[in-house]
Short mmCIF file of C-alpha atoms and ligand atoms in Angstrom, two decimals:
data_model
loop_
_atom_site.label_atom_id
_atom_site.label_comp_id
_atom_site.label_asym_id
_atom_site.label_seq_id
_atom_site.Cartn_x
_atom_site.Cartn_y
_atom_site.Cartn_z
CA VAL A 1 93.20 141.03 116.89
CA GLY A 2 93.01 137.31 115.48
CA VAL A 3 92.01 136.28 119.68
CA ALA A 4 88.77 138.92 120.01
CA PHE A 5 87.36 138.16 116.36
CA PHE A 6 87.87 134.24 117.02
CA ARG A 7 85.80 134.96 120.18
CA ASN A 8 82.69 137.20 118.43
CA SER A 9 82.34 134.36 115.14
CA ALA A 10 78.64 133.60 115.54
CA THR A 11 79.85 130.85 113.31
CA LEU A 12 82.61 129.12 115.57
CA ARG A 13 79.50 129.25 118.57
CA ARG A 14 78.06 126.75 116.33
CA SER A 15 79.85 124.83 115.13
CA PHE A 16 81.54 124.52 118.68
CA ALA A 17 78.37 123.80 120.13
CA SER A 18 78.81 119.61 118.79
CA SER A 19 82.24 119.36 120.91
CA ARG A 20 84.18 119.86 123.88
CA LEU A 21 86.58 123.15 123.96
CA LEU A 22 89.30 122.08 125.96
CA ARG A 23 91.01 125.65 125.90
CA GLN A 24 91.55 125.55 129.27
CA GLY A 25 93.40 122.67 129.75
CA ALA A 26 97.00 122.91 131.38
CA CYS A 27 99.23 122.18 128.31
CA ASN A 28 95.98 123.74 125.83
CA HIS A 29 97.03 120.68 123.21
CA PHE A 30 93.81 120.33 122.87
CA VAL A 31 91.89 122.53 120.45
CA SER A 32 87.77 120.16 120.64
CA GLN A 33 87.65 116.36 122.01
CA ALA A 34 85.26 114.45 120.29
CA SER A 35 82.55 113.48 122.45
CA GLU A 36 80.31 110.26 122.59
CA ASN A 37 77.91 112.73 119.79
CA THR A 38 80.71 112.60 117.53
CA ASN A 39 82.25 109.33 117.64
CA PRO A 40 79.68 107.35 117.72
CA ALA A 41 80.89 104.31 115.90
CA ASP A 42 84.17 103.99 117.54
CA ALA A 43 83.11 101.09 121.15
CA ASP A 44 85.69 98.69 119.18
CA ALA A 45 88.55 101.18 118.51
CA LYS A 46 92.42 100.00 118.88
CA PHE A 47 93.89 103.26 119.35
CA ARG A 48 93.86 107.11 120.21
CA LEU A 49 94.47 109.19 117.44
CA ALA A 50 94.77 112.33 117.93
CA VAL A 51 94.60 114.44 114.56
CA LYS A 52 96.64 118.48 114.37
CA ASP A 53 94.17 120.91 113.49
CA ASN A 54 94.59 120.97 109.51
CA ILE A 55 93.99 117.20 108.86
CA ALA A 56 90.49 117.27 107.78
CA THR A 57 87.97 115.46 110.29
CA ILE A 58 83.88 114.50 109.96
CA GLY A 59 82.83 115.66 113.02
CA LEU A 60 84.94 118.28 114.76
CA PRO A 61 85.62 122.17 113.24
CA THR A 62 89.26 121.80 110.55
CA GLN A 63 90.11 125.69 111.72
CA CYS A 64 93.42 125.64 111.66
CA ALA A 65 94.45 127.29 114.97
CA SER A 66 93.41 130.93 112.17
CA GLY A 67 91.14 133.35 112.63
CA VAL A 68 90.40 132.95 108.87
CA LEU A 69 88.36 129.71 109.29
CA GLY A 70 85.94 130.36 112.03
CA ALA A 71 85.16 127.37 113.50
CA HIS A 72 85.02 126.08 109.17
CA PRO A 73 83.43 122.57 109.49
CA SER A 74 85.02 119.57 107.21
CA PRO A 75 82.25 118.40 104.71
CA PHE A 76 84.54 115.05 103.89
CA GLU A 77 87.59 114.03 105.73
CA ALA A 78 91.22 113.45 104.94
CA THR A 79 92.66 110.29 103.28
CA ILE A 80 94.71 109.27 105.76
CA VAL A 81 92.33 109.88 109.41
CA GLU A 82 89.65 107.68 106.91
CA GLN A 83 93.09 105.41 106.81
CA LEU A 84 93.70 105.25 110.50
CA ARG A 85 90.21 105.12 111.18
CA ALA A 86 89.72 102.00 109.10
CA ARG A 87 93.38 100.69 110.50
CA GLY A 88 90.80 100.94 114.49
CA ALA A 89 91.58 104.60 114.83
CA SER A 90 89.02 106.32 117.74
CA VAL A 91 89.45 110.54 117.35
CA VAL A 92 90.22 111.30 120.45
CA GLY A 93 90.47 115.49 119.05
CA LYS A 94 92.05 117.80 117.04
CA THR A 95 95.61 119.59 117.98
CA ASN A 96 96.35 123.13 118.51
CA MET A 97 99.28 123.97 116.25
CA ASP A 98 100.70 127.06 114.72
CA GLU A 99 98.92 128.52 112.37
CA PHE A 100 98.08 127.15 109.00
CA GLY A 101 101.83 125.59 110.78
CA MET A 102 103.33 128.91 109.34
CA GLY A 103 106.02 128.50 112.86
CA SER A 104 108.46 127.07 114.93
CA TYR A 105 106.85 127.36 118.82
CA SER A 106 103.14 126.50 118.61
CA THR A 107 102.16 130.84 119.93
CA ASN A 108 101.03 131.53 116.81
CA SER A 109 97.26 130.05 117.55
CA VAL A 110 94.48 131.75 117.54
CA HIS A 111 94.21 129.25 120.79
CA GLY A 112 96.97 130.95 122.74
CA PRO A 113 100.35 128.96 123.10
CA VAL A 114 100.34 125.11 123.80
CA SER A 115 102.80 124.62 126.74
CA ASN A 116 105.37 121.81 127.42
CA PRO A 117 104.90 119.57 129.76
CA LEU A 118 108.00 119.14 130.40
CA SER A 119 107.91 122.79 132.44
CA ALA A 120 108.70 123.11 135.70
CA ASP A 121 108.89 126.86 136.91
CA GLU A 122 108.86 128.75 133.61
CA GLN A 123 105.96 127.57 130.55
CA LEU A 124 108.24 125.36 127.84
CA SER A 125 107.83 126.04 124.17
CA ALA A 126 106.76 122.62 122.92
CA GLY A 127 108.01 122.93 119.43
CA GLY A 128 105.54 123.74 116.58
CA SER A 129 103.65 123.87 114.09
CA SER A 130 102.02 120.38 115.63
CA GLY A 131 103.01 121.07 119.41
CA GLY A 132 99.70 120.77 120.51
CA SER A 133 99.70 116.44 118.56
CA ALA A 134 103.25 116.40 120.52
CA VAL A 135 101.90 117.57 123.77
CA ALA A 136 99.10 115.04 123.44
CA VAL A 137 101.25 111.60 123.20
CA GLN A 138 103.70 112.88 125.51
CA LEU A 139 100.32 113.27 128.39
CA GLY A 140 99.29 110.09 126.94
CA ASP A 141 96.13 111.54 125.45
CA ALA A 142 96.60 110.18 122.70
CA ASP A 143 98.36 106.69 121.75
CA ILE A 144 99.03 108.00 117.71
CA ALA A 145 99.09 112.31 116.77
CA LEU A 146 98.65 112.91 113.41
CA GLY A 147 100.81 116.38 112.52
CA THR A 148 102.27 117.86 109.02
CA ASP A 149 105.79 118.13 108.57
CA THR A 150 106.70 121.16 106.33
CA GLY A 151 109.82 122.10 107.40
CA GLY A 152 110.00 120.36 110.41
CA SER A 153 106.65 120.59 112.31
CA VAL A 154 106.77 117.10 113.39
CA ARG A 155 109.88 116.82 114.78
CA LEU A 156 110.78 119.83 116.28
CA PRO A 157 107.81 119.21 118.72
CA ALA A 158 108.61 115.20 119.32
CA ALA A 159 112.34 116.52 120.12
CA TYR A 160 111.18 119.28 122.65
CA THR A 161 108.42 117.82 124.36
CA GLY A 162 110.77 114.18 123.72
CA VAL A 163 108.81 112.54 121.83
CA VAL A 164 108.56 110.02 118.91
CA GLY A 165 108.71 111.79 116.11
CA TYR A 166 108.45 111.17 111.68
CA LYS A 167 108.16 112.36 109.01
CA PRO A 168 108.09 110.55 105.90
CA SER A 169 109.29 110.40 102.49
CA TYR A 170 107.52 113.35 100.01
CA GLY A 171 104.31 111.32 98.58
CA LEU A 172 104.49 107.92 100.69
CA LEU A 173 101.19 109.58 103.46
CA SER A 174 98.34 110.86 101.51
CA ARG A 175 97.52 115.19 101.84
CA PHE A 176 94.17 114.49 100.44
CA GLY A 177 91.99 116.65 102.96
CA VAL A 178 95.12 118.35 105.01
CA VAL A 179 95.61 122.13 104.40
CA PRO A 180 98.22 122.45 102.13
CA TYR A 181 100.85 124.91 103.38
CA ALA A 182 103.96 124.38 100.70
CA ASN A 183 102.46 121.85 98.52
CA SER A 184 105.91 120.96 97.73
CA LEU A 185 107.21 120.25 100.96
CA ASP A 186 104.17 119.34 102.39
CA THR A 187 103.92 115.66 104.57
CA VAL A 188 102.27 114.12 106.98
CA GLY A 189 103.69 113.16 110.11
CA ILE A 190 103.22 110.88 113.23
CA LEU A 191 103.60 111.09 116.27
CA ALA A 192 104.12 108.13 119.13
CA LYS A 193 105.45 107.44 122.82
CA ASP A 194 107.63 105.18 120.56
CA ALA A 195 109.28 104.08 117.36
CA SER A 196 107.61 100.61 116.89
CA ALA A 197 103.70 101.87 116.97
CA ILE A 198 105.13 103.77 114.87
CA GLN A 199 106.36 101.03 112.21
CA ASP A 200 102.95 99.12 113.36
CA VAL A 201 100.52 101.58 111.76
CA VAL A 202 102.33 102.11 108.42
CA PHE A 203 104.69 99.46 106.95
CA LYS A 204 102.84 95.82 109.31
CA THR A 205 99.43 97.66 107.99
CA GLY A 206 100.14 98.44 104.44
CA LEU A 207 99.30 101.95 104.93
CA HIS A 208 102.90 102.66 102.51
CA MET A 209 101.83 100.72 100.14
CA GLU A 210 97.95 102.69 99.32
CA HIS A 211 98.02 105.03 96.83
CA ASP A 212 95.08 107.71 97.06
CA PRO A 213 93.86 108.76 93.83
CA SER A 214 92.19 111.94 94.89
CA ASP A 215 95.95 113.57 96.33
CA PRO A 216 98.10 114.92 92.70
CA THR A 217 101.58 114.19 94.42
CA SER A 218 101.33 110.42 96.29
CA LEU A 219 103.13 108.09 94.90
CA THR A 220 101.21 105.35 92.29
CA ALA A 221 101.15 101.96 93.52
CA GLU A 222 103.93 100.98 90.06
CA THR A 223 106.16 103.80 91.87
CA ARG A 224 105.56 101.66 95.08
CA LYS A 225 106.30 98.71 94.14
CA ARG A 226 109.63 100.03 92.26
CA CYS A 227 110.39 102.01 95.49
CA ALA A 228 109.98 98.81 97.54
CA ARG A 229 112.06 96.34 95.60
CA ALA A 230 115.01 98.24 95.06
CA SER A 231 115.15 99.64 99.21
CA PRO A 232 115.90 96.48 101.56
CA ALA A 233 112.71 96.56 104.07
CA GLN A 234 115.18 95.06 106.56
CA LEU A 235 117.98 96.30 109.03
CA ALA A 236 120.84 95.13 108.47
CA PRO A 237 123.18 93.80 111.87
CA LEU A 238 124.56 97.07 113.26
CA HIS A 239 127.68 95.47 112.23
CA ASN A 240 126.55 95.90 108.72
CA VAL A 241 125.28 100.05 109.44
CA THR A 242 127.13 102.68 108.54
CA ILE A 243 126.83 106.26 109.77
CA GLY A 244 127.27 109.47 108.93
CA ILE A 245 127.88 112.25 110.38
CA PRO A 246 127.19 116.26 108.73
CA ALA A 247 130.69 118.54 109.29
CA GLU A 248 128.26 121.49 108.61
CA TYR A 249 125.28 120.52 110.73
CA ASN A 250 127.60 121.18 114.11
CA ILE A 251 127.67 124.94 113.71
CA GLU A 252 128.86 127.78 116.51
CA GLU A 253 124.96 128.50 117.60
CA LEU A 254 124.17 124.23 118.74
CA GLU A 255 123.96 124.03 122.61
CA PRO A 256 127.19 122.27 124.06
CA ALA A 257 124.88 119.75 125.79
CA VAL A 258 123.07 119.39 122.80
CA ARG A 259 126.07 118.83 120.76
CA ASP A 260 127.15 116.18 124.06
CA ALA A 261 124.19 114.58 124.00
CA TRP A 262 124.70 113.66 119.82
CA ALA A 263 128.36 112.81 120.07
CA ALA A 264 127.21 110.59 122.83
CA THR A 265 124.34 108.69 120.58
CA ALA A 266 126.73 108.74 118.11
CA ALA A 267 129.76 107.06 120.91
CA LYS A 268 126.49 104.16 121.78
CA MET A 269 126.03 102.89 118.37
CA GLU A 270 129.62 102.94 117.82
CA ALA A 271 129.95 100.53 120.76
CA GLN A 272 126.75 98.65 119.17
CA GLY A 273 128.93 98.09 116.29
CA ALA A 274 127.19 100.91 114.21
CA ARG A 275 131.09 102.55 111.53
CA ILE A 276 130.43 105.91 112.56
CA VAL A 277 132.36 108.14 109.87
CA SER A 278 132.59 112.49 108.94
CA VAL A 279 130.64 113.54 105.77
CA SER A 280 129.97 116.38 103.80
CA LEU A 281 127.02 117.95 102.69
CA PRO A 282 128.60 121.48 101.74
CA SER A 283 124.83 123.26 100.19
CA THR A 284 123.14 122.85 104.27
CA ARG A 285 124.37 126.47 104.81
CA GLU A 286 121.60 127.24 101.92
CA ALA A 287 119.03 125.78 103.24
CA LEU A 288 117.42 127.52 105.30
CA CYS A 289 117.67 130.88 103.42
CA ALA A 290 116.50 128.44 100.81
CA TYR A 291 113.52 127.33 102.54
CA TYR A 292 112.18 130.39 104.03
CA VAL A 293 112.11 131.81 99.87
CA LEU A 294 110.23 128.20 98.95
CA ALA A 295 107.96 127.51 101.54
CA PRO A 296 106.37 131.61 102.33
CA ALA A 297 106.23 131.71 98.04
CA GLU A 298 104.11 128.37 98.17
CA ALA A 299 101.58 129.77 100.73
CA SER A 300 101.35 133.15 99.55
CA SER A 301 99.61 131.07 96.34
CA ASN A 302 97.26 128.28 98.69
CA LEU A 303 96.42 131.26 101.17
CA ALA A 304 94.74 133.08 98.36
CA LYS A 305 91.93 131.90 98.60
CA TYR A 306 90.93 133.21 102.13
CA ASP A 307 89.47 136.28 101.39
CA GLY A 308 86.31 136.14 102.56
CA VAL A 309 83.75 135.23 99.72
CA ARG A 310 85.73 131.65 99.06
CA TYR A 311 86.82 130.46 101.60
CA GLY A 312 87.46 132.10 105.80
CA VAL A 313 85.04 134.11 107.41
CA ARG A 314 83.60 137.45 106.26
CA SER A 315 85.02 140.70 108.06
CA GLU A 316 81.58 143.13 109.83
CA ASN A 317 83.96 146.16 108.28
CA GLY A 318 84.49 144.88 104.69
CA ASP A 319 82.75 146.75 102.41
CA ALA A 320 82.53 144.72 98.67
CA ALA A 321 81.90 148.34 97.16
CA GLY A 322 84.55 149.95 98.22
CA ASP A 323 87.54 147.44 98.06
CA THR A 324 88.09 146.25 101.30
CA LEU A 325 86.13 143.26 101.32
CA TYR A 326 89.08 140.73 101.35
CA SER A 327 91.34 143.60 102.96
CA GLU A 328 89.23 143.47 105.66
CA ALA A 329 88.41 139.76 105.89
CA ARG A 330 92.91 139.03 105.05
CA GLY A 331 93.25 141.87 107.44
CA SER A 332 91.24 140.57 110.78
CA GLY A 333 91.24 137.01 109.92
CA PHE A 334 94.89 135.94 109.73
CA GLY A 335 97.36 136.52 112.37
CA GLU A 336 100.47 137.98 112.62
CA GLU A 337 103.04 135.59 111.29
CA VAL A 338 100.94 134.33 108.56
CA ARG A 339 100.42 137.46 106.93
CA ARG A 340 104.56 138.83 107.24
CA ARG A 341 104.49 134.96 105.08
CA ILE A 342 102.20 136.22 102.80
CA LEU A 343 104.02 139.26 102.30
CA LEU A 344 107.28 137.41 101.73
CA GLY A 345 106.08 135.18 99.26
CA THR A 346 103.87 137.73 96.99
CA TYR A 347 107.05 140.04 97.01
CA SER A 348 109.91 136.64 96.54
CA LEU A 349 107.65 135.92 93.66
CA SER A 350 107.15 139.28 91.59
CA SER A 351 108.69 139.89 88.66
CA GLU A 352 111.36 142.18 90.87
CA ALA A 353 112.06 139.79 92.82
CA ILE A 354 112.02 136.31 90.99
CA ASP A 355 114.93 135.85 89.66
CA ASN A 356 116.89 136.72 92.38
CA TYR A 357 115.43 134.93 95.64
CA PHE A 358 112.49 131.87 94.27
CA ILE A 359 114.80 130.67 91.58
CA GLN A 360 117.81 130.93 93.17
CA ALA A 361 116.18 128.59 95.86
CA GLN A 362 115.09 126.12 93.29
CA LYS A 363 118.93 126.22 92.70
CA VAL A 364 119.59 125.15 96.63
CA ARG A 365 116.29 123.15 96.75
CA ARG A 366 118.38 121.34 93.68
CA ARG A 367 122.16 121.08 95.30
CA VAL A 368 120.15 120.24 98.86
CA GLN A 369 118.89 117.05 97.10
CA GLN A 370 122.59 115.79 94.97
CA ASP A 371 124.82 116.50 98.50
CA PHE A 372 121.49 113.53 99.85
CA ASP A 373 121.93 111.47 96.94
CA LYS A 374 126.14 111.64 97.61
CA VAL A 375 126.10 110.42 101.50
CA PHE A 376 123.89 107.11 100.79
CA SER A 377 125.04 104.36 99.29
CA LEU A 378 121.11 103.41 98.28
CA GLU A 379 120.40 105.05 95.03
CA ASN A 380 117.48 107.35 94.66
CA PRO A 381 114.21 105.03 93.60
CA LEU A 382 112.82 107.66 91.74
CA TYR A 383 115.02 108.76 89.59
CA GLU A 384 115.48 106.05 86.66
CA PRO A 385 118.67 103.41 86.33
CA ARG A 386 120.84 104.75 84.10
CA GLN A 387 122.48 103.62 81.68
CA PHE A 388 126.22 105.41 81.61
CA ASP A 389 127.33 107.32 78.14
CA LEU A 390 130.14 109.35 77.34
CA SER A 391 127.56 111.50 75.25
CA GLU A 392 125.87 112.36 78.29
CA MET A 393 128.72 114.52 79.74
CA SER A 394 127.69 118.20 80.23
CA ALA A 395 128.61 120.71 82.41
CA ASP A 396 124.92 120.10 83.48
CA LEU A 397 125.13 116.04 83.80
CA GLU A 398 122.86 115.34 87.39
CA LEU A 399 123.99 111.67 87.96
CA ALA A 400 124.99 111.59 91.98
CA ASP A 401 128.44 111.48 92.01
CA LYS A 402 129.27 108.81 94.24
CA ARG A 403 133.42 109.01 94.00
CA GLY A 404 134.89 110.58 96.40
CA PRO A 405 132.67 110.39 100.12
CA VAL A 406 132.24 107.79 102.16
CA GLN A 407 128.71 106.71 101.72
CA VAL A 408 125.82 105.22 104.47
CA ASP A 409 122.97 104.36 105.89
CA PHE A 410 121.44 106.57 107.24
CA LEU A 411 122.90 110.77 108.49
CA LEU A 412 122.63 111.22 112.59
CA CYS A 413 122.45 114.63 114.05
CA PRO A 414 120.53 116.61 116.52
CA THR A 415 116.93 117.34 115.43
CA ALA A 416 116.92 121.31 117.36
CA PRO A 417 120.33 123.50 118.39
CA THR A 418 119.01 124.50 121.37
CA PHE A 419 116.56 123.05 124.35
CA PRO A 420 112.11 124.39 124.20
CA PRO A 421 113.06 127.94 125.19
CA THR A 422 110.11 129.51 127.60
CA LEU A 423 107.25 131.20 126.48
CA LYS A 424 108.32 134.20 128.08
CA ASP A 425 111.42 134.77 126.49
CA LEU A 426 109.52 133.63 122.97
CA GLU A 427 107.41 137.11 123.77
CA THR A 428 110.38 139.12 122.48
CA LYS A 429 112.05 136.61 120.14
CA SER A 430 112.26 137.61 116.46
CA SER A 431 110.23 135.75 113.36
CA VAL A 432 113.87 135.23 112.20
CA ASP A 433 115.19 133.78 115.70
CA ALA A 434 112.12 130.64 115.58
CA TYR A 435 113.43 130.65 111.94
CA THR A 436 117.11 129.55 112.50
CA MET A 437 114.98 126.92 115.07
CA ASP A 438 114.85 124.81 111.72
CA VAL A 439 118.28 124.38 110.93
CA PHE A 440 118.72 121.04 111.11
CA THR A 441 115.20 119.92 109.67
CA VAL A 442 114.74 121.27 106.51
CA PRO A 443 117.28 119.72 104.37
CA ALA A 444 115.58 116.99 104.23
CA SER A 445 112.43 118.61 104.12
CA LEU A 446 114.12 120.05 100.54
CA ALA A 447 115.09 116.97 99.71
CA GLY A 448 111.55 114.98 100.48
CA LEU A 449 113.72 112.74 102.48
CA PRO A 450 112.44 110.77 105.56
CA ALA A 451 113.50 111.48 109.05
CA VAL A 452 112.78 110.94 112.21
CA SER A 453 113.21 112.72 115.67
CA VAL A 454 114.00 110.54 118.77
CA PRO A 455 114.38 111.13 122.52
CA VAL A 456 117.35 110.95 124.31
CA TRP A 457 117.70 111.85 127.91
CA PRO A 458 121.61 112.84 128.90
CA GLU A 459 122.06 111.52 132.81
CA ASP A 460 122.08 115.03 134.37
CA SER A 461 119.64 116.85 131.69
CA ARG A 462 116.37 117.19 133.68
CA LEU A 463 114.61 117.51 129.25
CA PRO A 464 115.63 115.33 126.47
CA VAL A 465 117.82 115.94 123.18
CA GLY A 466 115.68 114.98 119.85
CA MET A 467 118.50 113.16 118.06
CA GLN A 468 117.07 113.33 113.83
CA LEU A 469 118.02 110.24 111.48
CA ILE A 470 117.29 110.70 108.23
CA ALA A 471 117.65 108.33 105.59
CA GLN A 472 117.78 107.88 101.66
CA TYR A 473 114.36 108.71 99.70
CA TRP A 474 111.71 105.48 100.05
CA ASP A 475 114.28 104.21 102.99
CA ASP A 476 111.71 105.29 105.44
CA GLN A 477 111.09 100.96 107.45
CA ARG A 478 114.87 100.95 107.99
CA LEU A 479 114.80 104.45 109.31
CA LEU A 480 112.14 103.27 112.17
CA SER A 481 114.06 99.77 112.97
CA MET A 482 117.17 102.00 113.44
CA ALA A 483 115.91 105.04 115.33
CA ALA A 484 114.56 102.21 118.02
CA LYS A 485 117.79 101.27 118.67
CA LEU A 486 118.61 105.11 119.52
CA GLU A 487 115.33 104.09 122.25
N1 LIG B 501 109.24 126.29 111.26
C1 LIG B 501 109.34 126.46 110.04
C2 LIG B 501 107.61 126.68 109.07
O1 LIG B 501 107.41 128.08 110.16
C3 LIG B 501 108.15 124.59 109.19
C4 LIG B 501 106.71 124.33 109.68
C5 LIG B 501 106.43 123.41 109.49
O2 LIG B 501 107.45 122.13 108.65
N2 LIG B 501 104.83 123.47 109.15
O3 LIG B 501 107.57 126.87 108.01
#
């Protein structure tokens, strides 16, 4: 339904006339590309930037791979795109994705699935939802690509395609002009061939210190300064670095070759002097369920505005007098997975279910955050330093209890439990199968922590394995330095 709808849209034909469509490209990773006309001032550009199609750009439509947005021309540009243009970026195109960021394989798109350039006989998934951005970097069509990471959407495609994918601390990069999926989790992430390219663009240029007044969740300048004072920017020599291996991530479903790559990476770091210790994050098990309650709940509220009146393409079959205007626009404009999420979210927020689902999931989220705070040796700089006061000792005291577990600088685990599936296999998989791919990425998202996926290439494997490093809040700079050591 989505595809037919998309092709019939007159608005779409008009607005796309100014941009060159690369719909038939082998990997289907671009949905529109910049032409001479749309990028006139980029003669002295320093790097080529690909932008996920849920991030607003001037000159190219912003459609979130959804039929409901037709060829929506954004009247303004996302702050992150402006910031990168000011640093020499030339926007080469908008990239294909899962509709509104909902998916793990970049198959839920009105433009059709993205395929992985590492495919051999059979087409492999590029991972999602920022699959098009990962492929643009993998193929060298862009030096840097922007994605969004709500529960793993930058890290998972990075792992599947063999590039580096960085999800920053929540609030570090501006989300103004990024179409919201689940606001309390959404971050803008960056993909590149290596971690140092990301470090250059975010930290060397001072992007990490820039507050955006247009984004209410952007960290204030003052908080940034306080965080910067509290966290070391430089990575110590490896013999002073402790890396934690979270025991709960060693799940039954983990593919043996991925487990081997994880062990080999830990051994390599140990050989270079790092201390490797086992740690426990007991709430990890519940994190995935909590995520799939919270994210759809926020999404159902965010997506209410696409009704064919405020936003979105109005369906020809809709009838305002007969009360079908909204339902026709939403029913024909949204794809199946997005409709499923709206229903899930609406249910878990309903008065009958909110206590058992939404409220419980928020409690799990809090426990996941506390688990991380216990294992990291750095304090979370967002918390005000508190004097210990016995009178505060009550049952719900929420100070991180640092006794017991060994404290670490970083956590190391795989990004995904398996290698990329084939697009053919995905045709018969359920949406719950797709949700399980996010088991290792959602905990850092729930806690707002920075995380990066780095490809490692096992000797006898044709495909890379994504290794994920997670760090304490605002420890992004050291995280990327550590990521560079894994490469
Ligand atoms: N796969 C997850 C989801 O479908 C993550 C998506 C994302 O990070 N945007 O919600």
